[in-house]
Short mmCIF file of C-alpha atoms and ligand atoms in Angstrom, two decimals:
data_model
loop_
_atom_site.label_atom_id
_atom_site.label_comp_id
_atom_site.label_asym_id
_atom_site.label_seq_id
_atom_site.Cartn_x
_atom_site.Cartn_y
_atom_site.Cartn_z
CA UNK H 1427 0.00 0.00 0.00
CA UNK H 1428 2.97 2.56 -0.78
CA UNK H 1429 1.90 6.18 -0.60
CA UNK H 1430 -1.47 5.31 1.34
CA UNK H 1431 -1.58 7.28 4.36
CA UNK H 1432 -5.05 8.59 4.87
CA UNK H 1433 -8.16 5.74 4.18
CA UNK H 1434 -11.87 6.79 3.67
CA UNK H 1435 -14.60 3.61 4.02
CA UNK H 1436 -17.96 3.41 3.54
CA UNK H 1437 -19.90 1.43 4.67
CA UNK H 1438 -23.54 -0.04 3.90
CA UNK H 1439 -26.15 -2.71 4.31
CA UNK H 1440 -23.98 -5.60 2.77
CA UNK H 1441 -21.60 -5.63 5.80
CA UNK H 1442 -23.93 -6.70 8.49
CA UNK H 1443 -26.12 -9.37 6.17
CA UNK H 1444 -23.68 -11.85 7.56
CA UNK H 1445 -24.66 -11.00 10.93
CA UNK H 1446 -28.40 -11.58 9.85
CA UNK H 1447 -29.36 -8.08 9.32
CA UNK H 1448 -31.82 -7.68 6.34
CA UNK H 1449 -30.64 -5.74 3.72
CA UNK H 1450 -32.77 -3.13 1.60
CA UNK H 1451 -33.13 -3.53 -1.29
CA UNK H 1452 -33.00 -7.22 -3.53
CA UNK H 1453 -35.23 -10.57 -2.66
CA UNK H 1454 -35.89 -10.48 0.81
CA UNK H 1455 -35.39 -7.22 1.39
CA UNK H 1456 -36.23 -4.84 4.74
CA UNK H 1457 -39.42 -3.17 3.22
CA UNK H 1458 -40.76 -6.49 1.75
CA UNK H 1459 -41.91 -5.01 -1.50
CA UNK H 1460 -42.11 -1.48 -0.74
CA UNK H 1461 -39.65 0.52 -2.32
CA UNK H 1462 -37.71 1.63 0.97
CA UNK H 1463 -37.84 5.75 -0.92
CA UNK H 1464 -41.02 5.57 -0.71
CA UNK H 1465 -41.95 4.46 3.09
CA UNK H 1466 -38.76 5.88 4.36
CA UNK H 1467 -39.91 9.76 4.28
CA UNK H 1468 -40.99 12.40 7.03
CA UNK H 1469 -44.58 12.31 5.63
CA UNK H 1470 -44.89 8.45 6.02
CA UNK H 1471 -43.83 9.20 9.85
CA UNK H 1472 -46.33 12.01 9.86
CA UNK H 1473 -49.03 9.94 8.36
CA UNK H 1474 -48.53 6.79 10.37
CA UNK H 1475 -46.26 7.18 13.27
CA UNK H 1476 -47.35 4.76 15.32
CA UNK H 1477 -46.65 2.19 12.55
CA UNK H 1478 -42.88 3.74 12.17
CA UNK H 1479 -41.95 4.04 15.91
CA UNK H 1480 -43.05 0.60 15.97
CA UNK H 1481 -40.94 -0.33 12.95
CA UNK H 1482 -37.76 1.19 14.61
CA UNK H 1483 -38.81 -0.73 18.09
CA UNK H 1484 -38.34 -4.37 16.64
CA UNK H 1485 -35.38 -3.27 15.09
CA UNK H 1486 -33.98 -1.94 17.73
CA UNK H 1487 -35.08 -4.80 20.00
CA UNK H 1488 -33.69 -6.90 17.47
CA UNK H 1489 -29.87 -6.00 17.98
CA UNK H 1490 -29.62 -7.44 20.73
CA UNK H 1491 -30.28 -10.77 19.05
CA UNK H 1492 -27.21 -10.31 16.37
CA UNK H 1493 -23.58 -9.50 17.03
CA UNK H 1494 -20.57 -7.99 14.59
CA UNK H 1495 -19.17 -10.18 12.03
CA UNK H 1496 -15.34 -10.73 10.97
CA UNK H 1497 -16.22 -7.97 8.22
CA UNK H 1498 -17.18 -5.44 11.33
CA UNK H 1499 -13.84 -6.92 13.49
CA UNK H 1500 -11.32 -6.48 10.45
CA UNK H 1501 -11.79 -2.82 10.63
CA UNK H 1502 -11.94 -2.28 13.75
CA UNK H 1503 -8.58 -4.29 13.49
CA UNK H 1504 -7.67 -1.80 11.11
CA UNK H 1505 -8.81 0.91 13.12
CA UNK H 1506 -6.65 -0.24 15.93
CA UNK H 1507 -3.53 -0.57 14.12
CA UNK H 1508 -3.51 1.59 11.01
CA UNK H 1509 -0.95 4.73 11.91
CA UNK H 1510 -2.45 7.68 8.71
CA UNK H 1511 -5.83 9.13 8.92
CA UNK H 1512 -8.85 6.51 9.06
CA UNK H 1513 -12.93 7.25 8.75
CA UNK H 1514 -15.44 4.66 8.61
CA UNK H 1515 -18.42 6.33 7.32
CA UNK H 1516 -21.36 4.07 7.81
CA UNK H 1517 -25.17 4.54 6.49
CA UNK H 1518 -26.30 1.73 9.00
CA UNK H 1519 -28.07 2.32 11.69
CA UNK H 1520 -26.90 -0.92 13.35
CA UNK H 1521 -24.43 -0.73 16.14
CA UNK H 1522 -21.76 -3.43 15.00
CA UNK H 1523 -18.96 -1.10 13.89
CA UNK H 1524 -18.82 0.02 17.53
CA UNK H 1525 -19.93 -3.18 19.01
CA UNK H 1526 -16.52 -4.46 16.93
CA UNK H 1527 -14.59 -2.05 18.53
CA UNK H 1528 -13.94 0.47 15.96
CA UNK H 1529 -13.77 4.13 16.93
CA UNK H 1530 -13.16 6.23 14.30
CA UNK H 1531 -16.01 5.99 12.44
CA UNK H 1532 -19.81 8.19 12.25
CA UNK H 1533 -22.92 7.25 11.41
CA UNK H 1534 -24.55 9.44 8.80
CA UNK H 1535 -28.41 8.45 8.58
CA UNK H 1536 -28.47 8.15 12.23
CA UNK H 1537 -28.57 5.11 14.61
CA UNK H 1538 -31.49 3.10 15.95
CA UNK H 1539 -30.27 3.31 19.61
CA UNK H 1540 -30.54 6.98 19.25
CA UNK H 1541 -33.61 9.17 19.71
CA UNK H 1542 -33.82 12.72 18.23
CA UNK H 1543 -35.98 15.85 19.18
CA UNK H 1544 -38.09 16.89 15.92
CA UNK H 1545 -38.61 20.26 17.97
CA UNK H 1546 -35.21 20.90 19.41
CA UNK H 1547 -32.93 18.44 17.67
CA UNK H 1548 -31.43 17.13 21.03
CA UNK H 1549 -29.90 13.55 19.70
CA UNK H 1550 -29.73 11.47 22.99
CA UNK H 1551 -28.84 7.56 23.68
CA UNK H 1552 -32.08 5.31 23.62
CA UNK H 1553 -32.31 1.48 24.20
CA UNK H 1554 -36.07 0.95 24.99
CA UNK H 1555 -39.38 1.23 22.93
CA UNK H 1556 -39.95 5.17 21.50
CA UNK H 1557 -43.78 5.31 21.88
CA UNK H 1558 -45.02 8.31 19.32
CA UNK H 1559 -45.37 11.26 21.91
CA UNK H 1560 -42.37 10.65 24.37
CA UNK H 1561 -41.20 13.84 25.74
CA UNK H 1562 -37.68 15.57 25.31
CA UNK H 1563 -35.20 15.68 28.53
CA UNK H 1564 -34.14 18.90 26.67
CA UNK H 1565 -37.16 21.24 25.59
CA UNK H 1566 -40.46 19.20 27.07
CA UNK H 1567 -41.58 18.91 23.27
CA UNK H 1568 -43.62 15.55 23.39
CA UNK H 1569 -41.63 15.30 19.75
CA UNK H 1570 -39.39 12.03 20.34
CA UNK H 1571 -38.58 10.22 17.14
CA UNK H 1572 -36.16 7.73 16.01
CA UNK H 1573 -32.88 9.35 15.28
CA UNK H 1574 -33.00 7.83 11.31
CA UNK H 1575 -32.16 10.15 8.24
CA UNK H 1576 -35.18 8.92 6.06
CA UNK H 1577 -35.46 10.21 2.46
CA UNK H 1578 -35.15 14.48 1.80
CA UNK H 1579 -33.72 14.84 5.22
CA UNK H 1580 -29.82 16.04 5.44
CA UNK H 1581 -27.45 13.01 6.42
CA UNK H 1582 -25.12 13.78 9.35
CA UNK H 1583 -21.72 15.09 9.51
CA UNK H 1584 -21.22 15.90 6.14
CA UNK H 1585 -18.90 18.43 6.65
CA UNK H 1586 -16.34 16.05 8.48
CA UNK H 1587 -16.92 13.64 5.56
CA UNK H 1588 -16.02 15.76 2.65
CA UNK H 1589 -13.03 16.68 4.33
CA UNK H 1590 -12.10 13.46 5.06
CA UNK H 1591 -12.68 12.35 1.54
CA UNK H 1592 -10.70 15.39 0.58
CA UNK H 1593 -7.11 14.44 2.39
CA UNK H 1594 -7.67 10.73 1.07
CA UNK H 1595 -5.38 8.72 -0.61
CA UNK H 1596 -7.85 5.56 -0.98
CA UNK H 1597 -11.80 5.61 -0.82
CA UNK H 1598 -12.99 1.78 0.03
CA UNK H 1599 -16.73 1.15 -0.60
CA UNK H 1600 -18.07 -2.17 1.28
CA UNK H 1601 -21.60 -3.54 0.81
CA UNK H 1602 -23.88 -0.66 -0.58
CA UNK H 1603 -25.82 -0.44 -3.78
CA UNK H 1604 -24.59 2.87 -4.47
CA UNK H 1605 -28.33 3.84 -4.91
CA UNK H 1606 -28.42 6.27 -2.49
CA UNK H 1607 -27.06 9.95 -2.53
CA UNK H 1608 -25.23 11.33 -1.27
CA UNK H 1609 -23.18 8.34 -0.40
CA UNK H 1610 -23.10 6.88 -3.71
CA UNK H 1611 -21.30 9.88 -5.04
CA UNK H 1612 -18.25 9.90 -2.60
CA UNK H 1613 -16.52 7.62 -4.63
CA UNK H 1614 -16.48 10.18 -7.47
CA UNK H 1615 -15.64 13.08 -5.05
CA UNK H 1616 -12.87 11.07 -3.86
CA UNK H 1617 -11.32 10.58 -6.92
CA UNK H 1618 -11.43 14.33 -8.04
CA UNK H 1619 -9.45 14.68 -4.95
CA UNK H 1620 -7.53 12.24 -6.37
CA UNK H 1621 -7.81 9.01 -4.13
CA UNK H 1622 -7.57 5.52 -5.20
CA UNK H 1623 -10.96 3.91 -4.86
CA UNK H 1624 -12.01 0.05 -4.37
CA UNK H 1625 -15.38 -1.50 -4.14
CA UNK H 1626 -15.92 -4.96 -1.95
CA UNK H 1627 -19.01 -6.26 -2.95
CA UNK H 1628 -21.13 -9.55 -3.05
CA UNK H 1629 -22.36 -8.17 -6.67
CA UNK H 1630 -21.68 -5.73 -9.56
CA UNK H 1631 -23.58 -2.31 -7.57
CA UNK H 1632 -24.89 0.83 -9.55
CA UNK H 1633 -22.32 2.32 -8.93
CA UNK H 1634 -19.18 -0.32 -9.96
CA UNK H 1635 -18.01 1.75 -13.00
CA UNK H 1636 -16.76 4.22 -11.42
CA UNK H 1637 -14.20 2.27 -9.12
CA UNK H 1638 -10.77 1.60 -10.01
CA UNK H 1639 -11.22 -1.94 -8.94
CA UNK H 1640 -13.90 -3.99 -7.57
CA UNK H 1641 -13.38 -7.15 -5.80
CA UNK H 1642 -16.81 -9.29 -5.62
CA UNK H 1643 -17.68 -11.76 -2.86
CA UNK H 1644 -19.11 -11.81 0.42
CA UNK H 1645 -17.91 -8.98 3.07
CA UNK H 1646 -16.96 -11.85 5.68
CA UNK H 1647 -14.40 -13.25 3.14
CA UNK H 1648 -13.15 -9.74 1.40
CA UNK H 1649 -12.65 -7.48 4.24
CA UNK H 1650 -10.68 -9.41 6.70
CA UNK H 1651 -8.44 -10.24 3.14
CA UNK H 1652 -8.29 -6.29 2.27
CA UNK H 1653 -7.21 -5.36 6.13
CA UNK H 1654 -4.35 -8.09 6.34
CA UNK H 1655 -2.97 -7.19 2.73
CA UNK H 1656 -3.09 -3.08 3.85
CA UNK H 1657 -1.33 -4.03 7.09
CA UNK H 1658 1.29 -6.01 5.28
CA UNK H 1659 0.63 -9.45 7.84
C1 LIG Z 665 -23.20 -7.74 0.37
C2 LIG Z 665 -23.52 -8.84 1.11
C3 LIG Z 665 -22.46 -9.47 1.72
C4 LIG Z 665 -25.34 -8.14 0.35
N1 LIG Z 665 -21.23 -9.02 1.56
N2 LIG Z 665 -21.97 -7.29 0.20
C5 LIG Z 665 -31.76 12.09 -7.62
C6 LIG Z 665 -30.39 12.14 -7.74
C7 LIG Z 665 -29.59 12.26 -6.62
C8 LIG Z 665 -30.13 12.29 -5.36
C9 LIG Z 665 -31.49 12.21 -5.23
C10 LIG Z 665 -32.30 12.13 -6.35
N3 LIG Z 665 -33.58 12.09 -5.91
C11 LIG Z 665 -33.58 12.14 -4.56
C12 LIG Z 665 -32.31 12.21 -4.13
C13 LIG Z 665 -31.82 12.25 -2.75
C14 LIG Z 665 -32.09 10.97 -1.99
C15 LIG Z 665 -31.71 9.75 -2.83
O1 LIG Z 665 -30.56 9.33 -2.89
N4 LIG Z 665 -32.67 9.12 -3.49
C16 LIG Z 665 -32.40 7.97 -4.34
C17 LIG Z 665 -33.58 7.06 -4.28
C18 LIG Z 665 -32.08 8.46 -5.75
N5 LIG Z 665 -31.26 11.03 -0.82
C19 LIG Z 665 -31.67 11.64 0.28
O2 LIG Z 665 -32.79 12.10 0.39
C20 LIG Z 665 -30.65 11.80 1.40
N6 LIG Z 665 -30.60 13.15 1.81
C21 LIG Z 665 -30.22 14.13 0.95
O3 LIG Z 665 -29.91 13.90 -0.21
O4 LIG Z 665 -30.20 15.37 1.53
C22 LIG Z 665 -29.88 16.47 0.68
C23 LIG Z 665 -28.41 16.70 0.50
C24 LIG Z 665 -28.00 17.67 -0.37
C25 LIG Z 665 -26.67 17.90 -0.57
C26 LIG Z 665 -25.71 17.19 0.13
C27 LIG Z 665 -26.12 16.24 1.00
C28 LIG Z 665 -27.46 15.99 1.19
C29 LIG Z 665 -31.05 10.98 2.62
C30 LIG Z 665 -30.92 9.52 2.37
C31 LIG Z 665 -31.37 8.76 3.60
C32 LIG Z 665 -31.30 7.26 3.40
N7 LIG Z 665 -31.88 6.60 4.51
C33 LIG Z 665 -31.96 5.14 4.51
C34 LIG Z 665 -32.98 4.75 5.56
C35 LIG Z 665 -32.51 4.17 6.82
C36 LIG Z 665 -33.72 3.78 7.61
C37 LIG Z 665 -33.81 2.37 8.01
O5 LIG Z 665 -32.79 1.74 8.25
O6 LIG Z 665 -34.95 1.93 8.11
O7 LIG Z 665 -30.68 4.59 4.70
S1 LIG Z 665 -32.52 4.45 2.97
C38 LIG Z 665 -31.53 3.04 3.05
O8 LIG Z 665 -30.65 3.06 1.90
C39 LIG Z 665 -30.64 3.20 4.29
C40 LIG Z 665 -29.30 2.84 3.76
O9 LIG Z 665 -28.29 3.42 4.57
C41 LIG Z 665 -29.32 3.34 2.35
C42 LIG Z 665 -28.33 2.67 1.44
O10 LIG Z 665 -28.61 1.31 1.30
P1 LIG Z 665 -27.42 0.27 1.25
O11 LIG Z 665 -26.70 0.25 2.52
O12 LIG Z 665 -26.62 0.51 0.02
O13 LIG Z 665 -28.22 -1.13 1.16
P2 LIG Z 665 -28.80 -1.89 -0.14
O14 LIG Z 665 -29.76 -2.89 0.35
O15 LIG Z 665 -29.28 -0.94 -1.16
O16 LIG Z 665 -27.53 -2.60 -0.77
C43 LIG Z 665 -26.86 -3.64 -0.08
C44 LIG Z 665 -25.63 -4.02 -0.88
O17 LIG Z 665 -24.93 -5.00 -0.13
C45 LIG Z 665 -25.93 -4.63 -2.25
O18 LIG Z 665 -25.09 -4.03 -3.23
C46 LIG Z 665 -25.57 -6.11 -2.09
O19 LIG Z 665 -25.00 -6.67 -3.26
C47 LIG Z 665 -24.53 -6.06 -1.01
N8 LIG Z 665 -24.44 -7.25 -0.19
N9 LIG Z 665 -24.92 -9.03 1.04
C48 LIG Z 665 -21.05 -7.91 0.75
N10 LIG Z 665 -22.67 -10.60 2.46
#
């Protein structure tokens, strides 16, 4: 890995179907037949929230049933023991990055053990049920949601991310369909910055062509592969 010093990954979906995490979109997927840009919008949660807090309930119950994968420990390996610059950008809302142990890393369409003020926009931890109605610590709002960036809302920290992508030297995508912006278009920032990029992927995504290299198979197999070769053991 000669001249690699600073290392930009994003993450998505693919990397925790090994720990038995549904992915979106393909057979099977989360929103069994709906298309997830569609349900996944303020105005659903407006319409129906009872339905969508309840949604975000199971699945947050439902970590506690799955645990990180040797995708999620290889970085954190890497996160551990790489010495230049490392962000692992993640658009799940899972907890096994951390779980794994890595640290440098954000979440940018939020986290289901998070809650978020739709008055105030206090974020705070949350591990229980989120009934519609719960009230903020912060304001007194009775405007609880779940803390998830659904369609036409801003992801987080974008600002860190575009710098980070910015000062790197290689931009590694792992296990998203690149059908999502703006996620799908860091690989091109990246390279107008001018960073090596790499896909790991169980298929050919959307966005495939624009990667210098893509390496298909599943993450469990790939990523522990990709960390040992960039750490040189
Ligand atoms: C494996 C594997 C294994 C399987 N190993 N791999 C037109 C053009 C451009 C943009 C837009 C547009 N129209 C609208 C937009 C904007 C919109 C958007 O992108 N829409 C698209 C439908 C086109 N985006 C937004 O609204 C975003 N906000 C925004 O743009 O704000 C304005 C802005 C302006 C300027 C700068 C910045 C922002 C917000 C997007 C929020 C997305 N939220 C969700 C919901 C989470 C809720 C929940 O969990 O319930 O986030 S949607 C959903 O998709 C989720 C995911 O994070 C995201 C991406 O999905 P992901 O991770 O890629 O999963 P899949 O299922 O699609 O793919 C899995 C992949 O894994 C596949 O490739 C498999 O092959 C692979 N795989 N098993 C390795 N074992």
């Amino acid at each position: 890995m000669d001249g690699i010093r600073n290392i930009v990954i994003l993450t998505g979906a693919g990397i925790s179907a090994e720990s038995g995490i549904a992915t979106f979109r393909g057979p099977g997927g989360l929103w069994e037949g709906h298309r997830v840009e569609d349900v996944c919008t303020p105005e659903a949660l407006a319409a129906d929230p009872v339905l969508v807090h309840r949604f975000y309930d199971l699945r947050r119950a439902a970590l506690d049933t799955v645990r990180p994968n040797a995708a999620h420990e290889a970085l954190a390996r890497l996160d551990r023991e790489w010495p230049g610059e490392l962000l692992i950008v993640t658009q799940n809302v899972d907890d096994l990055h951390e779980r794994a142990g890595a640290r440098r890393m954000l979440h940018m369409h939020g986290e289901l053990r998070s809650a978020l003020c739709a008055a105030c926009g206090e974020r705070r931890a949350w591990s229980a049920d989120l009934p519609p109605g719960t009230a903020c610590d912060v304001c007194g709002a009775a405007a609880l949601r779940p803390d998830i960036v659904f369609f036409g809302e801003m992801p987080y920290q974008m600002e860190r991310i575009e710098a980070a992508l910015a000062r790197a030297d290689l931009f590694v995508s792992i296990g998203t369909s690149g059908a999502v912006y703006p996620a799908a278009g860091f690989v091109r920032g990246a390279q107008a910055y001018g960073a090596a990029t790499l896909e790991l992927n169980l298929e050919r995504s959307e966005g495939s062509a624009w990667f210098d290299a893509t390496r298909l198979g599943p993450a469990g197999r790939l990523v522990p592969a990709w960390v040992a070769e960039v750490l040189g053991s």
